[in-house]
Amino acid sequence: MKYSKLFGKTNKTAPEDEKIISNKLLYQAGFIRESTAGRYFFLPLGQIVQRKIMQVIKEEMDRAGSQEMVSPIFHPLTLWQETNRDKSAGFELMKIKDRRGMEFALGGTAEEMFIDVVRKFQISYRDLPFNIYQFSTKFRDELRARGGLLRVREFIMKDSYSFHVDEEDFKKEYQVMSDTYTKIFKRLGLKTYIVESDNGYIGGDYCHEFVVESSVGESRFLMTEDGSYFAHEDVAIFTKEEMNLDESLQSLKKVEAKRNNNMEAGVNFHKKPLWQQIKDVMFVDEKNRFILAIIRGDYDVNEMKLKHIIKAEELRHASDEEIREIIHSEPGFISPVGIKQIISKDCELIIVADDSIRKIHNAYGGANEKYFDYLNINIDRDYQPDIESDIAMTQSGYSVENNKKLVEKRGIEVGNIFQLGYYYSNKIKDATFVDKNGKSQPYYMGCYGIGIGRTMAAVVEIHHDDKGIIWPEEIAPYKIHLLVLGKDLEVFKQAEMMYNKLCKENIEVLFDDRQDIMAGEKFADADLLGIPYRIVVSTKTLKLGGVEIKQRNSQEQKIIKMDQLIKLFN
């Protein structure tokens, strides 16, 4: 490609409000342009990189035995209604109607579609397992699209789905996909952590994210310094130490407490440690149930864990008015003690206690009345939770097994693998196979995704310097960036001959053939574009008998002969 003919030139400036380095560099280098918020044009250079990323993924997926296909982008809404995901997907579906009035969802994920095509065949246990995948445009009506390619409303995703006779068979494929993803990201120049995570709207019992450590990433995860444990904040666990269990139980007391309605005020008023105070947080879910989450005062409630425990899709904090008028308690003075006796008759209240409550005796906290607290609150004797479980948010500095300290990291999620189990096959009619006894059984499923644009952005976040992008060779738009310097027509002629020869040898080359541009600007553009090898042809290099070669990630420059250049890249 001749640079003079390239659509999408470099730009010295980036949008003023752009803070994400990958978006800034991809914009300035002419790889992408924004259409509307969260939707991007991939310009010719960007499309080359995107296709190369997809090619790496395809090669490794095929090597692992997966088979490529493609499904329609428009999903019949009835399919999403079968699984109830038209209301509970976790992101706002985009919906359209055709001229016949048939409703469609613009696919955000494709579980229903892949099950739909599989159930069109008479699948036998002899046909299982198999793994089918696609590269397809996905649509998510995100509330806020930000972070360039890291959070968008429209994107290409590699999503794949495996079908199995049972969990044991699935586990083998899950490990194969985990290993395959590690190979893919290594080829793309990315070091990934395999992080236990929440399955969110997709369903299933467990999943793992492939995360590239980066300060701009939205994934917050915890890990031990020795790398033996990785978990997203949504699911991370920690060891909760026993505090004062050797202390005998004291009598429950109700005392006047003219304090502010926060935890710090309780500590200051009672002169007792924060860990001994009960933190009471009132939520409301999509079914209009009230959920009182109680936890040790020095811990925070993890809303994702709580949602799973109570099987809720959504949670919001109860308003002060709801707490007063429906619960008949007082914000900042809520207590599990006696609360079910004072709530409105038509109110459904679930008390969920974190297991840390069992680690303390004689707690203190509100008394469901303004300016009154209870002292010496003890579980079982003074109140009975409906559910006891781990609902605590894990923080940096906490410990896991064998007293291993956790450290907090942030990163970009570039891929994920999910165990779906029977989640979808039990919801969708005829999502079955015929077992060896001739009986219909639901298939056991797995799901595996990689975001292409997000992966491209992650590569740039990791591989850049203050001059521009440094593409890994595997996915660089071109192998060579050929520059001709000066206005000498003979030099230009030699450079063009070199360009033609490289093209004839099928060596990828971008030829900066501009004759009215100074050398400094050409060098700056080359650094910004980040192509692995820069080749310079000038009067000086020709006098020295060759061309100057420099790798983008090196300061070393040397002169080599043309025939050496061809051999180097063949």
PDB file of N, CA and C in Angstrom, residues 47 159 202:
ATOM      1  N   GLN A  47      -8.925  -2.171  10.207  1.00  0.00           N
ATOM      2  CA  GLN A  47      -9.559  -3.399   9.735  1.00  0.00           C
ATOM      3  C   GLN A  47      -8.530  -4.492   9.483  1.00  0.00           C
ATOM      4  N   ASP A 159     -17.713 -15.654  19.554  1.00  0.00           N
ATOM      5  CA  ASP A 159     -18.392 -16.405  20.605  1.00  0.00           C
ATOM      6  C   ASP A 159     -18.562 -17.840  20.145  1.00  0.00           C
ATOM      7  N   ILE A 202     -25.241 -14.143  31.573  1.00  0.00           N
ATOM      8  CA  ILE A 202     -25.175 -15.293  30.675  1.00  0.00           C
ATOM      9  C   ILE A 202     -25.674 -16.561  31.357  1.00  0.00           C
TER      10      ILE A 202
END
